[in-house]
């Protein structure tokens, strides 16, 4: 009887210890969601991607993966109440909208040429880092439609720096040479 109790205790202990890491991962992802949804700004970098485009004959050509040096993007939450966002890519700032769900934060922006970008940042950390998993898709509306899908990581970034204050005007009579 003691042996059966000892074996049962051992089995319960093994199950409890095995569930521990799963609970930690679950807790870590819950924390990730809280951090992601509270962020005001996310800085994202791309690690992989693919470009596909239609040909004039109607087929699709898959181009080599994106240049690994392709600049990333930033997602700035500008109005939580109205769900407004600004996507920054290179020197281009495009206003858009966003929504949140248990699946993550998704931002969408339409460009003047009719193109559309959708970025989803998942409330999942990449390994032991504090980087969130991300996918960005762009549907171009140029002469021949082109689609880009890029994968990468986002991290919570500090707020955008404030513009430098304007220096006060020089006092009269100072600095003038006679």
mmCIF file with all atom_site columns, C-alpha atoms in Angstrom:
data_model
loop_
_atom_site.group_PDB
_atom_site.id
_atom_site.type_symbol
_atom_site.label_atom_id
_atom_site.label_alt_id
_atom_site.label_comp_id
_atom_site.label_asym_id
_atom_site.label_entity_id
_atom_site.label_seq_id
_atom_site.pdbx_PDB_ins_code
_atom_site.Cartn_x
_atom_site.Cartn_y
_atom_site.Cartn_z
_atom_site.occupancy
_atom_site.B_iso_or_equiv
_atom_site.pdbx_formal_charge
_atom_site.auth_seq_id
_atom_site.auth_comp_id
_atom_site.auth_asym_id
_atom_site.auth_atom_id
_atom_site.pdbx_PDB_model_num
ATOM 1   C CA . UNK A 1 1   ? 0.000   0.000  0.000   1.00 0.00 ? 1   UNK A CA 1
ATOM 2   C CA . UNK A 1 2   ? 2.838   2.395  0.855   1.00 0.00 ? 2   UNK A CA 1
ATOM 3   C CA . UNK A 1 3   ? 4.414   1.615  -2.493  1.00 0.00 ? 3   UNK A CA 1
ATOM 4   C CA . UNK A 1 4   ? 1.185   2.446  -4.380  1.00 0.00 ? 4   UNK A CA 1
ATOM 5   C CA . UNK A 1 5   ? 0.838   5.726  -2.495  1.00 0.00 ? 5   UNK A CA 1
ATOM 6   C CA . UNK A 1 6   ? 4.484   6.550  -3.218  1.00 0.00 ? 6   UNK A CA 1
ATOM 7   C CA . UNK A 1 7   ? 4.040   5.787  -6.951  1.00 0.00 ? 7   UNK A CA 1
ATOM 8   C CA . UNK A 1 8   ? 0.853   7.895  -7.081  1.00 0.00 ? 8   UNK A CA 1
ATOM 9   C CA . UNK A 1 9   ? 2.615   10.753 -5.289  1.00 0.00 ? 9   UNK A CA 1
ATOM 10  C CA . UNK A 1 10  ? 5.537   10.488 -7.713  1.00 0.00 ? 10  UNK A CA 1
ATOM 11  C CA . UNK A 1 11  ? 3.157   10.583 -10.721 1.00 0.00 ? 11  UNK A CA 1
ATOM 12  C CA . UNK A 1 12  ? 1.353   13.650 -9.360  1.00 0.00 ? 12  UNK A CA 1
ATOM 13  C CA . UNK A 1 13  ? 4.702   15.331 -8.737  1.00 0.00 ? 13  UNK A CA 1
ATOM 14  C CA . UNK A 1 14  ? 5.877   14.587 -12.302 1.00 0.00 ? 14  UNK A CA 1
ATOM 15  C CA . UNK A 1 15  ? 2.620   15.950 -13.767 1.00 0.00 ? 15  UNK A CA 1
ATOM 16  C CA . UNK A 1 16  ? 2.820   19.085 -11.608 1.00 0.00 ? 16  UNK A CA 1
ATOM 17  C CA . UNK A 1 17  ? 6.442   19.706 -12.594 1.00 0.00 ? 17  UNK A CA 1
ATOM 18  C CA . UNK A 1 18  ? 5.689   19.115 -16.259 1.00 0.00 ? 18  UNK A CA 1
ATOM 19  C CA . UNK A 1 19  ? 2.815   21.604 -16.152 1.00 0.00 ? 19  UNK A CA 1
ATOM 20  C CA . UNK A 1 20  ? 5.021   24.251 -14.539 1.00 0.00 ? 20  UNK A CA 1
ATOM 21  C CA . UNK A 1 21  ? 6.869   25.340 -17.722 1.00 0.00 ? 21  UNK A CA 1
ATOM 22  C CA . UNK A 1 22  ? 3.602   25.378 -19.658 1.00 0.00 ? 22  UNK A CA 1
ATOM 23  C CA . UNK A 1 23  ? 2.054   27.618 -17.037 1.00 0.00 ? 23  UNK A CA 1
ATOM 24  C CA . UNK A 1 24  ? 5.117   29.878 -17.131 1.00 0.00 ? 24  UNK A CA 1
ATOM 25  C CA . UNK A 1 25  ? 4.893   30.143 -20.933 1.00 0.00 ? 25  UNK A CA 1
ATOM 26  C CA . UNK A 1 26  ? 1.171   30.842 -20.661 1.00 0.00 ? 26  UNK A CA 1
ATOM 27  C CA . UNK A 1 27  ? 1.811   33.518 -18.026 1.00 0.00 ? 27  UNK A CA 1
ATOM 28  C CA . UNK A 1 28  ? 4.613   35.010 -20.141 1.00 0.00 ? 28  UNK A CA 1
ATOM 29  C CA . UNK A 1 29  ? 2.239   35.289 -23.130 1.00 0.00 ? 29  UNK A CA 1
ATOM 30  C CA . UNK A 1 30  ? -0.471  36.856 -20.939 1.00 0.00 ? 30  UNK A CA 1
ATOM 31  C CA . UNK A 1 31  ? 2.109   39.413 -19.842 1.00 0.00 ? 31  UNK A CA 1
ATOM 32  C CA . UNK A 1 32  ? 3.128   39.888 -23.485 1.00 0.00 ? 32  UNK A CA 1
ATOM 33  C CA . UNK A 1 33  ? -0.450  40.797 -24.377 1.00 0.00 ? 33  UNK A CA 1
ATOM 34  C CA . UNK A 1 34  ? -0.625  43.372 -21.602 1.00 0.00 ? 34  UNK A CA 1
ATOM 35  C CA . UNK A 1 35  ? 2.681   44.905 -22.704 1.00 0.00 ? 35  UNK A CA 1
ATOM 36  C CA . UNK A 1 36  ? 1.716   44.904 -26.391 1.00 0.00 ? 36  UNK A CA 1
ATOM 37  C CA . UNK A 1 37  ? -1.712  46.450 -25.904 1.00 0.00 ? 37  UNK A CA 1
ATOM 38  C CA . UNK A 1 38  ? -0.314  49.167 -23.592 1.00 0.00 ? 38  UNK A CA 1
ATOM 39  C CA . UNK A 1 39  ? 2.433   50.203 -26.040 1.00 0.00 ? 39  UNK A CA 1
ATOM 40  C CA . UNK A 1 40  ? 2.274   53.656 -27.608 1.00 0.00 ? 40  UNK A CA 1
ATOM 41  C CA . UNK A 1 41  ? 4.939   52.915 -30.206 1.00 0.00 ? 41  UNK A CA 1
ATOM 42  C CA . UNK A 1 42  ? 6.357   49.719 -31.719 1.00 0.00 ? 42  UNK A CA 1
ATOM 43  C CA . UNK A 1 43  ? 9.611   49.535 -33.681 1.00 0.00 ? 43  UNK A CA 1
ATOM 44  C CA . UNK A 1 44  ? 9.697   46.600 -36.109 1.00 0.00 ? 44  UNK A CA 1
ATOM 45  C CA . UNK A 1 45  ? 12.441  44.967 -38.145 1.00 0.00 ? 45  UNK A CA 1
ATOM 46  C CA . UNK A 1 46  ? 12.015  42.434 -40.917 1.00 0.00 ? 46  UNK A CA 1
ATOM 47  C CA . UNK A 1 47  ? 13.860  39.122 -40.893 1.00 0.00 ? 47  UNK A CA 1
ATOM 48  C CA . UNK A 1 48  ? 12.283  37.338 -43.888 1.00 0.00 ? 48  UNK A CA 1
ATOM 49  C CA . UNK A 1 49  ? 9.979   38.138 -46.744 1.00 0.00 ? 49  UNK A CA 1
ATOM 50  C CA . UNK A 1 50  ? 8.814   37.422 -50.240 1.00 0.00 ? 50  UNK A CA 1
ATOM 51  C CA . UNK A 1 51  ? 7.597   39.567 -53.131 1.00 0.00 ? 51  UNK A CA 1
ATOM 52  C CA . UNK A 1 52  ? 5.055   38.291 -55.633 1.00 0.00 ? 52  UNK A CA 1
ATOM 53  C CA . UNK A 1 53  ? 3.791   40.132 -58.664 1.00 0.00 ? 53  UNK A CA 1
ATOM 54  C CA . UNK A 1 54  ? 1.409   39.531 -61.518 1.00 0.00 ? 54  UNK A CA 1
ATOM 55  C CA . UNK A 1 55  ? 2.810   39.465 -65.033 1.00 0.00 ? 55  UNK A CA 1
ATOM 56  C CA . UNK A 1 56  ? 0.985   41.029 -67.999 1.00 0.00 ? 56  UNK A CA 1
ATOM 57  C CA . UNK A 1 57  ? 0.044   37.482 -69.042 1.00 0.00 ? 57  UNK A CA 1
ATOM 58  C CA . UNK A 1 58  ? -1.792  36.960 -65.753 1.00 0.00 ? 58  UNK A CA 1
ATOM 59  C CA . UNK A 1 59  ? 0.633   34.573 -64.060 1.00 0.00 ? 59  UNK A CA 1
ATOM 60  C CA . UNK A 1 60  ? 2.430   35.293 -60.810 1.00 0.00 ? 60  UNK A CA 1
ATOM 61  C CA . UNK A 1 61  ? 6.178   35.639 -60.499 1.00 0.00 ? 61  UNK A CA 1
ATOM 62  C CA . UNK A 1 62  ? 7.822   35.106 -57.136 1.00 0.00 ? 62  UNK A CA 1
ATOM 63  C CA . UNK A 1 63  ? 10.874  37.289 -56.721 1.00 0.00 ? 63  UNK A CA 1
ATOM 64  C CA . UNK A 1 64  ? 13.826  36.562 -54.467 1.00 0.00 ? 64  UNK A CA 1
ATOM 65  C CA . UNK A 1 65  ? 13.375  37.227 -50.769 1.00 0.00 ? 65  UNK A CA 1
ATOM 66  C CA . UNK A 1 66  ? 13.505  40.792 -49.593 1.00 0.00 ? 66  UNK A CA 1
ATOM 67  C CA . UNK A 1 67  ? 16.811  42.508 -49.085 1.00 0.00 ? 67  UNK A CA 1
ATOM 68  C CA . UNK A 1 68  ? 17.814  41.804 -45.475 1.00 0.00 ? 68  UNK A CA 1
ATOM 69  C CA . UNK A 1 69  ? 18.801  45.465 -45.194 1.00 0.00 ? 69  UNK A CA 1
ATOM 70  C CA . UNK A 1 70  ? 15.251  46.614 -45.986 1.00 0.00 ? 70  UNK A CA 1
ATOM 71  C CA . UNK A 1 71  ? 14.269  49.259 -43.458 1.00 0.00 ? 71  UNK A CA 1
ATOM 72  C CA . UNK A 1 72  ? 11.697  48.320 -40.877 1.00 0.00 ? 72  UNK A CA 1
ATOM 73  C CA . UNK A 1 73  ? 8.633   50.195 -39.813 1.00 0.00 ? 73  UNK A CA 1
ATOM 74  C CA . UNK A 1 74  ? 7.228   51.844 -36.735 1.00 0.00 ? 74  UNK A CA 1
ATOM 75  C CA . UNK A 1 75  ? 3.662   51.724 -35.506 1.00 0.00 ? 75  UNK A CA 1
ATOM 76  C CA . UNK A 1 76  ? 2.590   54.789 -33.546 1.00 0.00 ? 76  UNK A CA 1
ATOM 77  C CA . UNK A 1 77  ? -0.679  54.671 -31.638 1.00 0.00 ? 77  UNK A CA 1
ATOM 78  C CA . UNK A 1 78  ? -1.877  58.271 -31.932 1.00 0.00 ? 78  UNK A CA 1
ATOM 79  C CA . UNK A 1 79  ? -5.471  58.004 -30.622 1.00 0.00 ? 79  UNK A CA 1
ATOM 80  C CA . UNK A 1 80  ? -6.592  54.969 -28.636 1.00 0.00 ? 80  UNK A CA 1
ATOM 81  C CA . UNK A 1 81  ? -10.203 56.093 -28.417 1.00 0.00 ? 81  UNK A CA 1
ATOM 82  C CA . UNK A 1 82  ? -10.587 56.572 -32.174 1.00 0.00 ? 82  UNK A CA 1
ATOM 83  C CA . UNK A 1 83  ? -8.262  53.596 -32.914 1.00 0.00 ? 83  UNK A CA 1
ATOM 84  C CA . UNK A 1 84  ? -5.911  55.765 -35.007 1.00 0.00 ? 84  UNK A CA 1
ATOM 85  C CA . UNK A 1 85  ? -2.351  54.819 -35.884 1.00 0.00 ? 85  UNK A CA 1
ATOM 86  C CA . UNK A 1 86  ? 0.491   56.143 -38.034 1.00 0.00 ? 86  UNK A CA 1
ATOM 87  C CA . UNK A 1 87  ? 2.738   53.681 -39.883 1.00 0.00 ? 87  UNK A CA 1
ATOM 88  C CA . UNK A 1 88  ? 6.254   54.993 -40.492 1.00 0.00 ? 88  UNK A CA 1
ATOM 89  C CA . UNK A 1 89  ? 8.266   53.367 -43.279 1.00 0.00 ? 89  UNK A CA 1
ATOM 90  C CA . UNK A 1 90  ? 11.445  55.108 -44.383 1.00 0.00 ? 90  UNK A CA 1
ATOM 91  C CA . UNK A 1 91  ? 10.456  58.781 -44.647 1.00 0.00 ? 91  UNK A CA 1
ATOM 92  C CA . UNK A 1 92  ? 6.803   57.948 -45.334 1.00 0.00 ? 92  UNK A CA 1
ATOM 93  C CA . UNK A 1 93  ? 4.239   58.438 -42.567 1.00 0.00 ? 93  UNK A CA 1
ATOM 94  C CA . UNK A 1 94  ? 0.825   57.010 -43.380 1.00 0.00 ? 94  UNK A CA 1
ATOM 95  C CA . UNK A 1 95  ? -2.236  57.414 -41.148 1.00 0.00 ? 95  UNK A CA 1
ATOM 96  C CA . UNK A 1 96  ? -4.351  54.356 -40.576 1.00 0.00 ? 96  UNK A CA 1
ATOM 97  C CA . UNK A 1 97  ? -6.492  52.498 -38.087 1.00 0.00 ? 97  UNK A CA 1
ATOM 98  C CA . UNK A 1 98  ? -5.889  49.603 -35.739 1.00 0.00 ? 98  UNK A CA 1
ATOM 99  C CA . UNK A 1 99  ? -7.771  47.003 -33.791 1.00 0.00 ? 99  UNK A CA 1
ATOM 100 C CA . UNK A 1 100 ? -6.891  44.598 -31.030 1.00 0.00 ? 100 UNK A CA 1
ATOM 101 C CA . UNK A 1 101 ? -8.057  41.079 -30.357 1.00 0.00 ? 101 UNK A CA 1
ATOM 102 C CA . UNK A 1 102 ? -6.687  38.068 -28.523 1.00 0.00 ? 102 UNK A CA 1
ATOM 103 C CA . UNK A 1 103 ? -4.802  37.337 -31.771 1.00 0.00 ? 103 UNK A CA 1
ATOM 104 C CA . UNK A 1 104 ? -2.853  40.598 -31.530 1.00 0.00 ? 104 UNK A CA 1
ATOM 105 C CA . UNK A 1 105 ? -2.711  44.203 -32.668 1.00 0.00 ? 105 UNK A CA 1
ATOM 106 C CA . UNK A 1 106 ? -3.496  44.760 -36.348 1.00 0.00 ? 106 UNK A CA 1
ATOM 107 C CA . UNK A 1 107 ? -2.828  48.093 -38.071 1.00 0.00 ? 107 UNK A CA 1
ATOM 108 C CA . UNK A 1 108 ? -4.088  48.967 -41.555 1.00 0.00 ? 108 UNK A CA 1
ATOM 109 C CA . UNK A 1 109 ? -3.167  51.871 -43.813 1.00 0.00 ? 109 UNK A CA 1
ATOM 110 C CA . UNK A 1 110 ? -4.283  52.780 -47.346 1.00 0.00 ? 110 UNK A CA 1
ATOM 111 C CA . UNK A 1 111 ? -1.877  54.717 -49.544 1.00 0.00 ? 111 UNK A CA 1
ATOM 112 C CA . UNK A 1 112 ? -2.821  57.458 -52.029 1.00 0.00 ? 112 UNK A CA 1
ATOM 113 C CA . UNK A 1 113 ? -2.113  55.106 -54.962 1.00 0.00 ? 113 UNK A CA 1
ATOM 114 C CA . UNK A 1 114 ? -4.668  52.611 -53.604 1.00 0.00 ? 114 UNK A CA 1
ATOM 115 C CA . UNK A 1 115 ? -2.158  50.214 -52.045 1.00 0.00 ? 115 UNK A CA 1
ATOM 116 C CA . UNK A 1 116 ? -2.914  48.705 -48.658 1.00 0.00 ? 116 UNK A CA 1
ATOM 117 C CA . UNK A 1 117 ? -0.662  47.595 -45.808 1.00 0.00 ? 117 UNK A CA 1
ATOM 118 C CA . UNK A 1 118 ? -1.807  45.325 -42.994 1.00 0.00 ? 118 UNK A CA 1
ATOM 119 C CA . UNK A 1 119 ? 0.538   44.668 -40.061 1.00 0.00 ? 119 UNK A CA 1
ATOM 120 C CA . UNK A 1 120 ? -0.265  42.190 -37.290 1.00 0.00 ? 120 UNK A CA 1
ATOM 121 C CA . UNK A 1 121 ? 1.856   42.072 -34.147 1.00 0.00 ? 121 UNK A CA 1
ATOM 122 C CA . UNK A 1 122 ? 1.209   38.953 -32.116 1.00 0.00 ? 122 UNK A CA 1
ATOM 123 C CA . UNK A 1 123 ? 1.205   38.960 -28.305 1.00 0.00 ? 123 UNK A CA 1
ATOM 124 C CA . UNK A 1 124 ? 3.915   36.288 -28.376 1.00 0.00 ? 124 UNK A CA 1
ATOM 125 C CA . UNK A 1 125 ? 7.527   36.840 -27.485 1.00 0.00 ? 125 UNK A CA 1
ATOM 126 C CA . UNK A 1 126 ? 10.219  35.469 -29.767 1.00 0.00 ? 126 UNK A CA 1
ATOM 127 C CA . UNK A 1 127 ? 12.030  32.979 -27.567 1.00 0.00 ? 127 UNK A CA 1
ATOM 128 C CA . UNK A 1 128 ? 13.445  34.511 -24.399 1.00 0.00 ? 128 UNK A CA 1
ATOM 129 C CA . UNK A 1 129 ? 13.504  38.018 -25.875 1.00 0.00 ? 129 UNK A CA 1
ATOM 130 C CA . UNK A 1 130 ? 11.044  40.862 -25.420 1.00 0.00 ? 130 UNK A CA 1
ATOM 131 C CA . UNK A 1 131 ? 10.430  41.031 -29.190 1.00 0.00 ? 131 UNK A CA 1
ATOM 132 C CA . UNK A 1 132 ? 6.949   40.283 -30.496 1.00 0.00 ? 132 UNK A CA 1
ATOM 133 C CA . UNK A 1 133 ? 6.334   38.209 -33.626 1.00 0.00 ? 133 UNK A CA 1
ATOM 134 C CA . UNK A 1 134 ? 5.042   40.257 -36.587 1.00 0.00 ? 134 UNK A CA 1
ATOM 135 C CA . UNK A 1 135 ? 3.861   39.914 -40.181 1.00 0.00 ? 135 UNK A CA 1
ATOM 136 C CA . UNK A 1 136 ? 3.312   42.785 -42.608 1.00 0.00 ? 136 UNK A CA 1
ATOM 137 C CA . UNK A 1 137 ? 1.539   42.474 -45.960 1.00 0.00 ? 137 UNK A CA 1
ATOM 138 C CA . UNK A 1 138 ? 1.416   45.130 -48.648 1.00 0.00 ? 138 UNK A CA 1
ATOM 139 C CA . UNK A 1 139 ? -0.866  44.923 -51.663 1.00 0.00 ? 139 UNK A CA 1
ATOM 140 C CA . UNK A 1 140 ? 0.444   47.365 -54.224 1.00 0.00 ? 140 UNK A CA 1
ATOM 141 C CA . UNK A 1 141 ? -1.815  48.995 -56.776 1.00 0.00 ? 141 UNK A CA 1
ATOM 142 C CA . UNK A 1 142 ? 0.807   50.046 -59.299 1.00 0.00 ? 142 UNK A CA 1
ATOM 143 C CA . UNK A 1 143 ? 0.682   49.323 -63.041 1.00 0.00 ? 143 UNK A CA 1
ATOM 144 C CA . UNK A 1 144 ? 0.860   45.602 -62.284 1.00 0.00 ? 144 UNK A CA 1
ATOM 145 C CA . UNK A 1 145 ? -0.289  44.568 -58.807 1.00 0.00 ? 145 UNK A CA 1
ATOM 146 C CA . UNK A 1 146 ? 2.503   43.472 -56.502 1.00 0.00 ? 146 UNK A CA 1
ATOM 147 C CA . UNK A 1 147 ? 2.177   41.802 -53.105 1.00 0.00 ? 147 UNK A CA 1
ATOM 148 C CA . UNK A 1 148 ? 4.806   41.769 -50.411 1.00 0.00 ? 148 UNK A CA 1
ATOM 149 C CA . UNK A 1 149 ? 4.762   39.722 -47.248 1.00 0.00 ? 149 UNK A CA 1
ATOM 150 C CA . UNK A 1 150 ? 7.435   40.372 -44.653 1.00 0.00 ? 150 UNK A CA 1
ATOM 151 C CA . UNK A 1 151 ? 8.019   38.661 -41.343 1.00 0.00 ? 151 UNK A CA 1
ATOM 152 C CA . UNK A 1 152 ? 9.915   39.985 -38.383 1.00 0.00 ? 152 UNK A CA 1
ATOM 153 C CA . UNK A 1 153 ? 9.956   41.214 -34.837 1.00 0.00 ? 153 UNK A CA 1
ATOM 154 C CA . UNK A 1 154 ? 8.615   44.274 -33.037 1.00 0.00 ? 154 UNK A CA 1
ATOM 155 C CA . UNK A 1 155 ? 9.586   45.732 -29.707 1.00 0.00 ? 155 UNK A CA 1
ATOM 156 C CA . UNK A 1 156 ? 8.063   48.435 -27.568 1.00 0.00 ? 156 UNK A CA 1
ATOM 157 C CA . UNK A 1 157 ? 9.875   51.659 -28.440 1.00 0.00 ? 157 UNK A CA 1
ATOM 158 C CA . UNK A 1 158 ? 10.140  54.864 -26.519 1.00 0.00 ? 158 UNK A CA 1
ATOM 159 C CA . UNK A 1 159 ? 7.791   57.612 -27.579 1.00 0.00 ? 159 UNK A CA 1
ATOM 160 C CA . UNK A 1 160 ? 8.847   59.554 -30.635 1.00 0.00 ? 160 UNK A CA 1
ATOM 161 C CA . UNK A 1 161 ? 11.316  62.232 -29.641 1.00 0.00 ? 161 UNK A CA 1
ATOM 162 C CA . UNK A 1 162 ? 9.896   65.718 -29.260 1.00 0.00 ? 162 UNK A CA 1
ATOM 163 C CA . UNK A 1 163 ? 11.140  68.299 -31.727 1.00 0.00 ? 163 UNK A CA 1
ATOM 164 C CA . UNK A 1 164 ? 14.074  70.325 -30.461 1.00 0.00 ? 164 UNK A CA 1
ATOM 165 C CA . UNK A 1 165 ? 12.955  73.550 -28.815 1.00 0.00 ? 165 UNK A CA 1
ATOM 166 C CA . UNK A 1 166 ? 13.441  76.713 -30.844 1.00 0.00 ? 166 UNK A CA 1
ATOM 167 C CA . UNK A 1 167 ? 16.347  78.702 -29.435 1.00 0.00 ? 167 UNK A CA 1
ATOM 168 C CA . UNK A 1 168 ? 15.391  82.101 -28.039 1.00 0.00 ? 168 UNK A CA 1
ATOM 169 C CA . UNK A 1 169 ? 16.271  85.103 -30.198 1.00 0.00 ? 169 UNK A CA 1
ATOM 170 C CA . UNK A 1 170 ? 19.627  86.683 -29.474 1.00 0.00 ? 170 UNK A CA 1
ATOM 171 C CA . UNK A 1 171 ? 19.482  89.713 -27.211 1.00 0.00 ? 171 UNK A CA 1
ATOM 172 C CA . UNK A 1 172 ? 19.993  93.012 -28.998 1.00 0.00 ? 172 UNK A CA 1
ATOM 173 C CA . UNK A 1 173 ? 23.404  94.501 -28.725 1.00 0.00 ? 173 UNK A CA 1
ATOM 174 C CA . UNK A 1 174 ? 25.158  91.204 -28.069 1.00 0.00 ? 174 UNK A CA 1
ATOM 175 C CA . UNK A 1 175 ? 27.309  89.536 -30.655 1.00 0.00 ? 175 UNK A CA 1
ATOM 176 C CA . UNK A 1 176 ? 27.530  92.517 -32.966 1.00 0.00 ? 176 UNK A CA 1
ATOM 177 C CA . UNK A 1 177 ? 31.049  93.738 -33.764 1.00 0.00 ? 177 UNK A CA 1
ATOM 178 C CA . UNK A 1 178 ? 31.718  97.382 -34.521 1.00 0.00 ? 178 UNK A CA 1
#
